[in-house]
Amino acid sequence: MKKRYAALGAVGALTAVNMVRAARFVPEKVEHEVFEKENVNPERYRKHLSEAIRIKTISHANPEETDWAEFDKFREFLLSAYPLISQNLSLETVGRANLIFRWKGKDPSLDPIALLSHQDVVPLEDGTEDDWTHPAFDGFDDGEFIWGRGALDMKNHLIAVMEAVETLLEEGFEPERDVYLLFGENEEVMSTIDSGAMKIVDTLKSRGVHLDSVLDEGGAMLPVNIKGVINNKILAGIGIAEKGYADFEISVRGKGGHSSQAPKHTAIGKLADVIKDIENHQFKANISENVFELFSEIGKNCTYPARLVTCNLRLLKPVMKAVMTQIPPAASFVRTTTGITMAEGSPTANVLPQKASITANFRMMPGTTVEDVEKHIKKVVRNKDIEVKLVKGKNPSSFSPTDSRCFNIIKRLALAENENAIVAPFLVMGGTDAYHYQPICENIYRYAPFRASSELLLTTHGTNERLPVECVEDCVAFFKRYVRLASGK
């Protein structure tokens, strides 16, 4: 009986301790700054974004398929739409269409800041043209949304930067340090050999330019509202690194011949086992410290009953990992992902393939290299006669610090914009042009101040991509404040 009471007492004590921990597990108190209201011209932004969408700056893996005249048209549009930028910033085109705008600061001894955007957009998937509510390249503005390819990725961002700089020039602002606006030509094709961003970096590096900071796409402001768990919060994620990328072609050979004399397993049949081996042997999951920090910040903002659980996240890491690996979007935060994306066999139905191939796409976590992925493929596939060929790839980026001047400016502005914001560093799942700037900058951040629902973000690269008009004013105001603060001493 005494043991039973002792056990009950221990449970009660632990419960009481946990209740106290949950009560104290709250966000650090931050004083939200109040900035003066910015002069913004939302009507001009909307007009210019619609015009930008109408210019079909579609990039292709094969540069010969790209209509470079559209990029020329886009450059001339920018110069015409923003006359003060045209008059006060120098413009240089490197490569085919990569743009370097330079706004000279008053103190040339200070390292410049850079704001990045890419001009290119992805093409429409064949057969989906009529699925759009409004044509993809009309830039239709219905008063609630601006519709079209690039409305979210990322002409919205590029035009917001141009609007911010043009308005600052209208107000007579002069930066202390140089400000670069760097707009690449082919971010969407994930090119590592013919990357426009690399051409920009090589140009700046050859001139001895070292950047104080880089700001590119990659983060967003996501509404977070789960009844009874977390109420009316905004998750403002600042990307401090990005995953790596690798496409591998994996092939199996067969005898070929006429389909009327097919063997038990053709090359494609053998390839089916290869696919199963790869998909059934995923990379090990691991909750890194930066991912844990993100979930911890979210946990601190939960309601008290939920915090009884979230205050114990470190103890619950094994459970978190097990649950996250079963949910594809969550799994991408904790492991290198594997996606079989393409397949190829015989060119006709009545011919046995002599060679069958798949393309597997991997997005690598920091600590995993392209070479590690190739070793993994060869290890987990039982058929050792496979041919493995790297199509293209790049290793994960390095991590940028979370105590830099630039990071703190982004955090200040995000908190000032919305007192319910949860600001935390995170790992960007996709690839950005910012990756290529590592040789000339240590403070590289990926953040876009556009508030959009998760459902709306899924239209990026898809049908009915569109930008909510209501977020326009805050976005331009963010970039104005950012340039004003980041270009100072």
CSV table of C-alpha atoms in Angstrom, one decimal:
chain,number,residue,atom,x,y,z
A,1,MET,CA,0.0,0.0,0.0
A,2,LYS,CA,2.9,2.4,0.9
A,3,LYS,CA,4.5,1.7,-2.5
A,4,ARG,CA,1.2,2.5,-4.2
A,5,TYR,CA,0.9,5.8,-2.4
A,6,ALA,CA,4.5,6.6,-3.1
A,7,ALA,CA,3.9,5.9,-6.8
A,8,LEU,CA,0.8,8.1,-6.8
A,9,GLY,CA,2.7,10.8,-5.0
A,10,ALA,CA,5.5,10.7,-7.6
A,11,VAL,CA,3.0,10.9,-10.4
A,12,GLY,CA,1.3,13.9,-8.7
A,13,ALA,CA,4.6,15.6,-8.2
A,14,LEU,CA,5.7,15.1,-11.8
A,15,THR,CA,2.3,16.4,-13.0
A,16,ALA,CA,2.6,19.5,-10.8
A,17,VAL,CA,6.1,20.1,-12.1
A,18,ASN,CA,4.9,19.7,-15.7
A,19,MET,CA,2.0,22.1,-15.1
A,20,VAL,CA,4.5,24.7,-13.8
A,21,ARG,CA,6.8,24.1,-16.8
A,22,ALA,CA,3.9,24.5,-19.2
A,23,ALA,CA,2.9,27.8,-17.5
A,24,ARG,CA,6.4,29.1,-17.9
A,25,PHE,CA,6.9,27.8,-21.5
A,26,VAL,CA,5.9,31.0,-23.2
A,27,PRO,CA,7.5,33.2,-25.9
A,28,GLU,CA,10.2,35.6,-24.7
A,29,LYS,CA,8.6,39.0,-24.3
A,30,VAL,CA,9.5,41.3,-27.2
A,31,GLU,CA,8.8,44.9,-27.5
A,32,HIS,CA,7.0,45.4,-30.8
A,33,GLU,CA,8.3,48.5,-32.5
A,34,VAL,CA,5.9,50.9,-34.2
A,35,PHE,CA,7.2,52.3,-37.5
A,36,GLU,CA,5.8,55.3,-39.2
A,37,LYS,CA,3.3,54.5,-41.9
A,38,GLU,CA,5.1,54.1,-45.2
A,39,ASN,CA,4.1,56.0,-48.4
A,40,VAL,CA,3.1,53.2,-50.7
A,41,ASN,CA,1.4,53.2,-54.1
A,42,PRO,CA,-0.6,49.9,-54.2
A,43,GLU,CA,-2.4,50.8,-57.4
A,44,ARG,CA,0.9,51.3,-59.2
A,45,TYR,CA,2.2,48.0,-57.8
A,46,ARG,CA,-0.9,46.1,-59.0
A,47,LYS,CA,-0.7,47.7,-62.5
A,48,HIS,CA,3.0,46.8,-62.8
A,49,LEU,CA,2.7,43.3,-61.5
A,50,SER,CA,-0.1,42.6,-64.0
A,51,GLU,CA,2.1,44.0,-66.8
A,52,ALA,CA,5.1,41.9,-65.6
A,53,ILE,CA,3.0,38.7,-65.7
A,54,ARG,CA,2.0,39.4,-69.3
A,55,ILE,CA,5.7,39.2,-70.3
A,56,LYS,CA,6.4,35.4,-70.8
A,57,THR,CA,9.8,35.1,-69.2
A,58,ILE,CA,9.7,31.3,-69.3
A,59,SER,CA,13.1,29.6,-68.7
A,60,HIS,CA,13.9,26.1,-70.0
A,61,ALA,CA,16.6,23.6,-69.2
A,62,ASN,CA,17.8,23.9,-72.8
A,63,PRO,CA,18.6,27.7,-73.2
A,64,GLU,CA,18.0,27.4,-76.9
A,65,GLU,CA,14.3,26.8,-76.1
A,66,THR,CA,14.1,30.1,-74.1
A,67,ASP,CA,12.6,33.1,-75.8
A,68,TRP,CA,15.2,35.6,-74.8
A,69,ALA,CA,13.3,38.4,-76.6
A,70,GLU,CA,10.8,38.2,-73.7
A,71,PHE,CA,13.6,38.8,-71.2
A,72,ASP,CA,14.7,41.8,-73.3
A,73,LYS,CA,11.1,43.1,-73.2
A,74,PHE,CA,11.0,42.6,-69.4
A,75,ARG,CA,14.2,44.6,-68.9
A,76,GLU,CA,12.8,47.4,-71.0
A,77,PHE,CA,9.5,47.3,-69.1
A,78,LEU,CA,11.4,47.7,-65.7
A,79,LEU,CA,13.3,50.7,-67.0
A,80,SER,CA,10.2,52.3,-68.4
A,81,ALA,CA,8.0,51.5,-65.3
A,82,TYR,CA,10.6,52.9,-62.8
A,83,PRO,CA,12.1,56.0,-64.3
A,84,LEU,CA,13.9,57.1,-61.1
A,85,ILE,CA,15.6,53.7,-60.8
A,86,SER,CA,16.6,54.1,-64.5
A,87,GLN,CA,18.1,57.5,-63.8
A,88,ASN,CA,19.8,56.9,-60.5
A,89,LEU,CA,20.9,53.2,-60.5
A,90,SER,CA,23.4,51.8,-63.0
A,91,LEU,CA,22.3,48.7,-64.9
A,92,GLU,CA,24.4,46.0,-66.3
A,93,THR,CA,23.3,42.8,-68.1
A,94,VAL,CA,25.6,39.8,-67.7
A,95,GLY,CA,25.1,36.6,-69.6
A,96,ARG,CA,21.9,36.6,-71.6
A,97,ALA,CA,19.6,38.4,-69.3
A,98,ASN,CA,20.9,38.6,-65.7
A,99,LEU,CA,20.4,42.1,-64.3
A,100,ILE,CA,22.7,44.0,-61.9
A,101,PHE,CA,21.2,47.2,-60.6
A,102,ARG,CA,23.6,49.2,-58.4
A,103,TRP,CA,22.5,52.1,-56.2
A,104,LYS,CA,25.7,53.8,-55.0
A,105,GLY,CA,25.8,54.6,-51.3
A,106,LYS,CA,27.5,57.5,-49.6
A,107,ASP,CA,30.2,55.4,-47.9
A,108,PRO,CA,32.1,53.1,-50.3
A,109,SER,CA,34.0,51.5,-47.4
A,110,LEU,CA,30.9,49.7,-46.3
A,111,ASP,CA,30.0,46.3,-47.7
A,112,PRO,CA,26.9,46.5,-49.9
A,113,ILE,CA,23.6,44.8,-49.3
A,114,ALA,CA,21.8,42.8,-52.1
A,115,LEU,CA,18.1,42.0,-52.7
A,116,LEU,CA,17.6,39.1,-55.0
A,117,SER,CA,14.8,38.0,-57.3
A,118,HIS,CA,14.5,35.9,-60.4
A,119,GLN,CA,12.8,37.1,-63.6
A,120,ASP,CA,12.0,33.6,-65.0
A,121,VAL,CA,8.8,31.6,-64.4
A,122,VAL,CA,8.0,27.9,-65.1
A,123,PRO,CA,5.9,27.0,-68.2
A,124,LEU,CA,2.4,25.7,-68.0
A,125,GLU,CA,1.8,22.0,-67.9
A,126,ASP,CA,0.5,20.8,-71.3
A,127,GLY,CA,-3.2,20.5,-71.4
A,128,THR,CA,-3.9,22.7,-68.3
A,129,GLU,CA,-4.2,26.0,-70.1
A,130,ASP,CA,-8.0,25.9,-70.0
A,131,ASP,CA,-8.1,24.9,-66.3
A,132,TRP,CA,-7.2,28.5,-65.2
A,133,THR,CA,-10.0,30.7,-64.0
A,134,HIS,CA,-8.2,33.6,-65.8
A,135,PRO,CA,-5.5,33.0,-68.5
A,136,ALA,CA,-2.1,32.4,-67.0
A,137,PHE,CA,-0.4,35.2,-68.8
A,138,ASP,CA,-3.1,37.9,-68.6
A,139,GLY,CA,-2.2,39.3,-65.2
A,140,PHE,CA,-5.9,39.7,-64.5
A,141,ASP,CA,-6.7,41.7,-61.4
A,142,ASP,CA,-10.2,41.1,-60.1
A,143,GLY,CA,-9.8,43.4,-57.0
A,144,GLU,CA,-9.2,40.4,-54.7
A,145,PHE,CA,-6.3,38.6,-56.5
A,146,ILE,CA,-3.8,39.2,-59.2
A,147,TRP,CA,-3.8,36.0,-61.3
A,148,GLY,CA,-1.0,34.5,-63.4
A,149,ARG,CA,2.2,32.7,-63.7
A,150,GLY,CA,4.7,34.4,-61.5
A,151,ALA,CA,2.1,36.1,-59.2
A,152,LEU,CA,3.6,34.2,-56.3
A,153,ASP,CA,6.9,33.0,-57.7
A,154,MET,CA,8.3,35.5,-57.9
A,155,LYS,CA,7.4,38.6,-59.9
A,156,ASN,CA,5.4,39.7,-56.9
A,157,HIS,CA,8.7,39.9,-54.9
A,158,LEU,CA,10.6,41.5,-57.7
A,159,ILE,CA,8.0,44.2,-58.4
A,160,ALA,CA,7.7,44.9,-54.6
A,161,VAL,CA,11.5,45.5,-54.4
A,162,MET,CA,11.4,47.8,-57.5
A,163,GLU,CA,8.4,49.7,-56.0
A,164,ALA,CA,10.2,50.1,-52.7
A,165,VAL,CA,13.4,51.5,-54.2
A,166,GLU,CA,11.5,53.8,-56.6
A,167,THR,CA,9.4,55.2,-53.7
A,168,LEU,CA,12.6,55.7,-51.6
A,169,LEU,CA,14.1,57.7,-54.5
A,170,GLU,CA,10.9,59.7,-54.8
A,171,GLU,CA,11.4,60.6,-51.1
A,172,GLY,CA,15.0,61.6,-51.6
A,173,PHE,CA,16.5,58.7,-49.5
A,174,GLU,CA,20.2,58.1,-49.9
A,175,PRO,CA,21.7,54.8,-48.7
A,176,GLU,CA,24.9,54.8,-46.7
A,177,ARG,CA,26.2,51.6,-48.4
A,178,ASP,CA,25.7,50.4,-51.9
A,179,VAL,CA,22.4,48.6,-52.6
A,180,TYR,CA,22.4,45.9,-55.3
A,181,LEU,CA,19.2,44.6,-57.0
A,182,LEU,CA,20.2,41.3,-58.6
A,183,PHE,CA,17.7,39.5,-60.9
A,184,GLY,CA,18.7,36.1,-62.3
A,185,GLU,CA,17.4,34.6,-65.6
A,186,ASN,CA,17.0,30.9,-64.9
A,187,GLU,CA,16.5,30.1,-61.2
A,188,GLU,CA,13.6,27.8,-62.1
A,189,VAL,CA,15.6,25.2,-64.1
A,190,MET,CA,17.9,24.4,-61.1
A,191,SER,CA,20.9,24.8,-63.3
A,192,THR,CA,24.3,24.5,-61.7
A,193,ILE,CA,26.3,24.6,-64.9
A,194,ASP,CA,24.6,27.6,-66.6
A,195,SER,CA,23.2,29.4,-63.6
A,196,GLY,CA,22.5,33.0,-64.1
A,197,ALA,CA,23.1,33.7,-60.4
A,198,MET,CA,26.5,32.2,-60.7
A,199,LYS,CA,27.3,34.6,-63.6
A,200,ILE,CA,26.2,37.5,-61.4
A,201,VAL,CA,28.4,36.3,-58.5
A,202,ASP,CA,31.4,35.7,-60.7
A,203,THR,CA,31.0,39.3,-62.0
A,204,LEU,CA,30.9,40.8,-58.5
A,205,LYS,CA,33.6,38.5,-57.2
A,206,SER,CA,36.0,39.6,-60.0
A,207,ARG,CA,35.5,43.2,-58.8
A,208,GLY,CA,36.3,42.4,-55.2
A,209,VAL,CA,32.7,42.9,-54.0
A,210,HIS,CA,31.9,41.3,-50.7
A,211,LEU,CA,28.3,41.6,-49.7
A,212,ASP,CA,27.2,42.5,-46.2
A,213,SER,CA,23.9,40.5,-46.6
A,214,VAL,CA,21.7,38.9,-49.2
A,215,LEU,CA,17.9,38.7,-49.0
A,216,ASP,CA,16.0,36.3,-51.4
A,217,GLU,CA,12.8,34.3,-51.5
A,218,GLY,CA,12.2,31.2,-49.5
A,219,GLY,CA,10.2,32.2,-46.4
A,220,ALA,CA,6.7,33.4,-46.0
A,221,MET,CA,4.1,34.6,-43.5
A,222,LEU,CA,1.7,31.6,-42.9
A,223,PRO,CA,-1.5,31.9,-40.9
A,224,VAL,CA,-1.5,29.3,-38.1
A,225,ASN,CA,-4.8,28.6,-36.5
A,226,ILE,CA,-5.7,25.3,-34.9
A,227,LYS,CA,-8.8,25.4,-32.7
A,228,GLY,CA,-8.0,24.8,-29.1
A,229,VAL,CA,-4.2,24.5,-29.8
A,230,ILE,CA,-2.9,27.7,-31.4
A,231,ASN,CA,-5.0,30.8,-32.2
A,232,ASN,CA,-4.6,33.4,-34.9
A,233,LYS,CA,-0.8,33.3,-35.1
A,234,ILE,CA,1.4,34.1,-38.1
A,235,LEU,CA,4.5,32.0,-38.7
A,236,ALA,CA,7.2,34.1,-40.2
A,237,GLY,CA,10.0,31.8,-41.1
A,238,ILE,CA,13.4,33.2,-42.0
A,239,GLY,CA,15.3,30.7,-44.2
A,240,ILE,CA,18.9,30.4,-42.9
A,241,ALA,CA,19.9,27.5,-45.2
A,242,GLU,CA,18.5,25.3,-47.9
A,243,LYS,CA,18.6,21.6,-48.8
A,244,GLY,CA,20.7,20.2,-51.5
A,245,TYR,CA,19.4,18.9,-54.8
A,246,ALA,CA,20.4,15.9,-57.0
A,247,ASP,CA,18.8,14.2,-60.0
A,248,PHE,CA,20.2,10.7,-60.7
A,249,GLU,CA,19.4,8.6,-63.7
A,250,ILE,CA,19.3,4.9,-62.8
A,251,SER,CA,19.2,2.4,-65.7
A,252,VAL,CA,18.8,-1.3,-66.2
A,253,ARG,CA,19.9,-3.1,-69.5
A,254,GLY,CA,17.8,-5.8,-71.3
A,255,LYS,CA,18.1,-8.0,-74.4
A,256,GLY,CA,15.5,-6.1,-76.4
A,257,GLY,CA,13.8,-7.7,-79.3
A,258,HIS,CA,10.2,-8.2,-80.4
A,259,SER,CA,7.5,-8.0,-77.7
A,260,SER,CA,5.9,-11.3,-79.0
A,261,GLN,CA,8.9,-13.1,-77.4
A,262,ALA,CA,9.1,-11.3,-74.1
A,263,PRO,CA,11.2,-12.8,-71.3
A,264,LYS,CA,9.8,-13.2,-67.8
A,265,HIS,CA,11.2,-9.8,-66.8
A,266,THR,CA,12.0,-7.1,-69.3
A,267,ALA,CA,14.3,-4.2,-68.4
A,268,ILE,CA,11.3,-2.3,-67.2
A,269,GLY,CA,10.3,-5.3,-65.0
A,270,LYS,CA,13.7,-5.3,-63.5
A,271,LEU,CA,13.5,-1.6,-63.0
A,272,ALA,CA,10.3,-2.0,-61.0
A,273,ASP,CA,12.4,-3.8,-58.3
A,274,VAL,CA,14.9,-1.0,-58.4
A,275,ILE,CA,12.2,1.5,-57.7
A,276,LYS,CA,10.8,-0.5,-54.8
A,277,ASP,CA,14.2,-0.9,-53.3
A,278,ILE,CA,14.8,2.9,-53.4
A,279,GLU,CA,11.4,3.8,-52.1
A,280,ASN,CA,11.4,1.2,-49.4
A,281,HIS,CA,14.8,2.4,-48.1
A,282,GLN,CA,14.3,6.1,-47.3
A,283,PHE,CA,17.1,8.1,-45.7
A,284,LYS,CA,17.2,8.1,-41.9
A,285,ALA,CA,15.3,11.0,-40.2
A,286,ASN,CA,16.8,13.4,-37.7
A,287,ILE,CA,15.3,16.4,-36.0
A,288,SER,CA,18.1,18.9,-36.3
A,289,GLU,CA,18.5,21.7,-33.7
A,290,ASN,CA,17.2,24.4,-36.1
A,291,VAL,CA,14.0,22.4,-36.9
A,292,PHE,CA,13.6,21.7,-33.2
A,293,GLU,CA,13.9,25.4,-32.5
A,294,LEU,CA,11.2,26.2,-35.0
A,295,PHE,CA,8.8,23.7,-33.4
A,296,SER,CA,9.7,24.9,-30.0
A,297,GLU,CA,8.8,28.5,-30.9
A,298,ILE,CA,5.5,27.3,-32.2
A,299,GLY,CA,5.0,25.3,-29.1
A,300,LYS,CA,5.5,28.3,-26.8
A,301,ASN,CA,2.7,30.1,-28.6
A,302,CYS,CA,0.1,27.3,-28.1
A,303,THR,CA,-2.7,27.5,-25.6
A,304,TYR,CA,-2.0,26.3,-22.0
A,305,PRO,CA,-3.5,22.8,-22.3
A,306,ALA,CA,-1.5,22.2,-25.4
A,307,ARG,CA,1.7,23.5,-23.7
A,308,LEU,CA,1.5,20.6,-21.2
A,309,VAL,CA,2.7,18.6,-24.2
A,310,THR,CA,4.8,21.1,-26.2
A,311,CYS,CA,6.9,22.0,-23.2
A,312,ASN,CA,8.2,18.4,-23.4
A,313,LEU,CA,9.2,18.4,-27.1
A,314,ARG,CA,12.8,17.4,-26.3
A,315,LEU,CA,11.6,14.3,-24.5
A,316,LEU,CA,9.1,13.7,-27.3
A,317,LYS,CA,11.6,13.9,-30.2
A,318,PRO,CA,11.4,10.1,-31.0
A,319,VAL,CA,7.6,10.4,-31.2
A,320,MET,CA,7.8,13.6,-33.2
A,321,LYS,CA,10.2,11.9,-35.7
A,322,ALA,CA,8.0,8.9,-36.1
A,323,VAL,CA,4.9,11.0,-36.8
A,324,MET,CA,6.6,13.4,-39.1
A,325,THR,CA,8.1,10.7,-41.3
A,326,GLN,CA,4.5,9.6,-42.1
A,327,ILE,CA,3.5,13.0,-43.4
A,328,PRO,CA,5.3,14.0,-46.6
A,329,PRO,CA,5.4,17.8,-46.0
A,330,ALA,CA,6.6,17.2,-42.4
A,331,ALA,CA,9.1,14.5,-43.5
A,332,SER,CA,10.9,16.9,-45.7
A,333,PHE,CA,12.0,18.8,-42.5
A,334,VAL,CA,13.7,15.8,-41.0
A,335,ARG,CA,15.2,13.7,-43.7
A,336,THR,CA,16.7,13.7,-47.2
A,337,THR,CA,13.7,13.1,-49.5
A,338,THR,CA,13.4,10.6,-52.4
A,339,GLY,CA,11.1,11.1,-55.4
A,340,ILE,CA,11.0,8.9,-58.5
A,341,THR,CA,9.9,11.5,-61.0
A,342,MET,CA,10.5,10.2,-64.5
A,343,ALA,CA,10.7,6.9,-66.4
A,344,GLU,CA,11.7,5.9,-69.9
A,345,GLY,CA,11.7,2.6,-71.8
A,346,SER,CA,11.1,1.5,-75.3
A,347,PRO,CA,10.0,4.1,-77.9
A,348,THR,CA,7.2,1.8,-79.2
A,349,ALA,CA,4.7,-0.6,-77.6
A,350,ASN,CA,5.9,-3.7,-79.6
A,351,VAL,CA,9.6,-3.4,-79.0
A,352,LEU,CA,11.3,-4.7,-75.8
A,353,PRO,CA,13.5,-2.0,-74.3
A,354,GLN,CA,17.3,-2.6,-74.4
A,355,LYS,CA,17.6,0.1,-71.7
A,356,ALA,CA,15.0,1.3,-69.1
A,357,SER,CA,15.7,4.3,-66.9
A,358,ILE,CA,14.2,6.3,-64.1
A,359,THR,CA,15.1,9.7,-62.8
A,360,ALA,CA,15.1,10.0,-59.0
A,361,ASN,CA,15.2,13.4,-57.3
A,362,PHE,CA,16.7,13.8,-53.9
A,363,ARG,CA,16.6,16.9,-51.6
A,364,MET,CA,19.4,16.5,-49.2
A,365,MET,CA,19.5,17.6,-45.6
A,366,PRO,CA,22.6,19.4,-44.4
A,367,GLY,CA,25.3,16.9,-43.7
A,368,THR,CA,24.3,14.7,-46.7
A,369,THR,CA,26.2,15.2,-50.0
A,370,VAL,CA,25.6,14.3,-53.6
A,371,GLU,CA,28.2,11.6,-53.2
A,372,ASP,CA,26.4,10.2,-50.2
A,373,VAL,CA,23.2,9.9,-52.3
A,374,GLU,CA,25.0,7.9,-55.0
A,375,LYS,CA,26.5,5.5,-52.3
A,376,HIS,CA,23.0,5.1,-50.8
A,377,ILE,CA,21.4,4.2,-54.2
A,378,LYS,CA,24.1,1.5,-54.8
A,379,LYS,CA,23.8,0.2,-51.3
A,380,VAL,CA,20.0,-0.3,-51.1
A,381,VAL,CA,19.4,-1.6,-54.7
A,382,ARG,CA,19.8,-5.3,-54.7
A,383,ASN,CA,20.4,-5.4,-58.5
A,384,LYS,CA,24.1,-4.5,-58.6
A,385,ASP,CA,24.0,-4.3,-62.4
A,386,ILE,CA,22.3,-0.9,-62.4
A,387,GLU,CA,23.9,2.1,-64.0
A,388,VAL,CA,23.9,5.2,-61.9
A,389,LYS,CA,24.5,8.6,-63.5
A,390,LEU,CA,24.3,12.1,-61.9
A,391,VAL,CA,22.3,14.4,-64.1
A,392,LYS,CA,22.8,17.5,-62.0
A,393,GLY,CA,23.1,18.3,-58.3
A,394,LYS,CA,24.4,20.6,-55.6
A,395,ASN,CA,25.2,20.1,-52.0
A,396,PRO,CA,23.2,21.7,-49.2
A,397,SER,CA,24.0,25.3,-48.4
A,398,SER,CA,25.9,26.4,-45.3
A,399,PHE,CA,23.9,27.9,-42.4
A,400,SER,CA,23.7,31.7,-41.9
A,401,PRO,CA,23.9,33.1,-38.4
A,402,THR,CA,20.8,34.1,-36.4
A,403,ASP,CA,22.6,36.9,-34.5
A,404,SER,CA,23.6,39.0,-37.5
A,405,ARG,CA,22.5,42.6,-38.2
A,406,CYS,CA,20.5,41.5,-41.2
A,407,PHE,CA,18.6,38.7,-39.4
A,408,ASN,CA,17.7,41.0,-36.6
A,409,ILE,CA,16.4,43.6,-39.0
A,410,ILE,CA,14.1,41.0,-40.7
A,411,LYS,CA,12.9,39.8,-37.3
A,412,ARG,CA,12.2,43.4,-36.1
A,413,LEU,CA,10.2,44.1,-39.2
A,414,ALA,CA,8.2,40.9,-39.0
A,415,LEU,CA,7.3,41.4,-35.4
A,416,ALA,CA,6.4,45.1,-36.0
A,417,GLU,CA,4.1,44.1,-38.9
A,418,ASN,CA,2.1,41.7,-36.8
A,419,GLU,CA,2.2,41.4,-33.0
A,420,ASN,CA,1.0,37.7,-33.3
A,421,ALA,CA,4.0,36.8,-35.4
A,422,ILE,CA,6.1,33.8,-34.5
A,423,VAL,CA,9.6,34.5,-36.0
A,424,ALA,CA,11.9,31.6,-36.2
A,425,PRO,CA,14.8,30.4,-38.5
A,426,PHE,CA,14.1,27.4,-40.7
A,427,LEU,CA,15.6,25.2,-43.4
A,428,VAL,CA,14.2,26.0,-46.9
A,429,MET,CA,13.1,22.8,-48.7
A,430,GLY,CA,13.5,24.1,-52.3
A,431,GLY,CA,16.4,25.8,-54.0
A,432,THR,CA,17.0,29.5,-54.5
A,433,ASP,CA,19.5,31.7,-56.3
A,434,ALA,CA,20.8,32.8,-52.9
A,435,TYR,CA,22.7,29.5,-52.7
A,436,HIS,CA,25.2,30.7,-55.2
A,437,TYR,CA,26.1,33.8,-53.2
A,438,GLN,CA,28.0,31.9,-50.5
A,439,PRO,CA,31.5,32.7,-52.0
A,440,ILE,CA,30.9,36.5,-51.4
A,441,CYS,CA,28.5,36.6,-48.4
A,442,GLU,CA,28.1,34.9,-45.1
A,443,ASN,CA,24.7,36.5,-44.1
A,444,ILE,CA,22.2,34.9,-46.6
A,445,TYR,CA,18.5,34.9,-45.7
A,446,ARG,CA,15.4,33.8,-47.5
A,447,TYR,CA,12.3,35.6,-46.5
A,448,ALA,CA,9.3,37.1,-48.4
A,449,PRO,CA,6.8,39.3,-46.5
A,450,PHE,CA,3.8,38.0,-48.4
A,451,ARG,CA,1.0,36.6,-46.2
A,452,ALA,CA,-0.8,33.7,-47.9
A,453,SER,CA,-2.5,30.5,-46.8
A,454,SER,CA,-0.9,27.1,-47.3
A,455,GLU,CA,-3.7,26.3,-49.8
A,456,LEU,CA,-2.8,29.4,-51.8
A,457,LEU,CA,0.9,28.7,-51.7
A,458,LEU,CA,0.2,25.3,-53.3
A,459,THR,CA,-0.8,27.1,-56.5
A,460,THR,CA,2.9,28.1,-57.0
A,461,HIS,CA,4.0,26.3,-60.2
A,462,GLY,CA,0.4,25.1,-60.5
A,463,THR,CA,-2.9,26.1,-61.9
A,464,ASN,CA,-4.5,29.4,-60.7
A,465,GLU,CA,-1.4,30.9,-59.2
A,466,ARG,CA,-2.5,34.2,-57.7
A,467,LEU,CA,-1.5,36.9,-55.2
A,468,PRO,CA,-3.9,38.4,-52.6
A,469,VAL,CA,-4.3,42.1,-53.3
A,470,GLU,CA,-4.7,42.8,-49.5
A,471,CYS,CA,-1.0,42.0,-48.8
A,472,VAL,CA,0.4,44.4,-51.4
A,473,GLU,CA,0.8,47.5,-49.2
A,474,ASP,CA,2.5,45.7,-46.3
A,475,CYS,CA,5.0,44.0,-48.6
A,476,VAL,CA,6.2,47.1,-50.3
A,477,ALA,CA,6.4,48.8,-46.9
A,478,PHE,CA,8.5,45.9,-45.6
A,479,PHE,CA,11.1,46.3,-48.4
A,480,LYS,CA,11.2,50.1,-47.9
A,481,ARG,CA,12.0,49.7,-44.3
A,482,TYR,CA,14.4,46.9,-44.9
A,483,VAL,CA,16.4,48.9,-47.4
A,484,ARG,CA,16.4,51.9,-45.2
A,485,LEU,CA,17.7,49.9,-42.2
A,486,ALA,CA,20.0,47.4,-43.9
A,487,SER,CA,21.7,50.0,-46.1
A,488,GLY,CA,22.7,52.0,-43.0
A,489,LYS,CA,25.9,51.7,-41.0
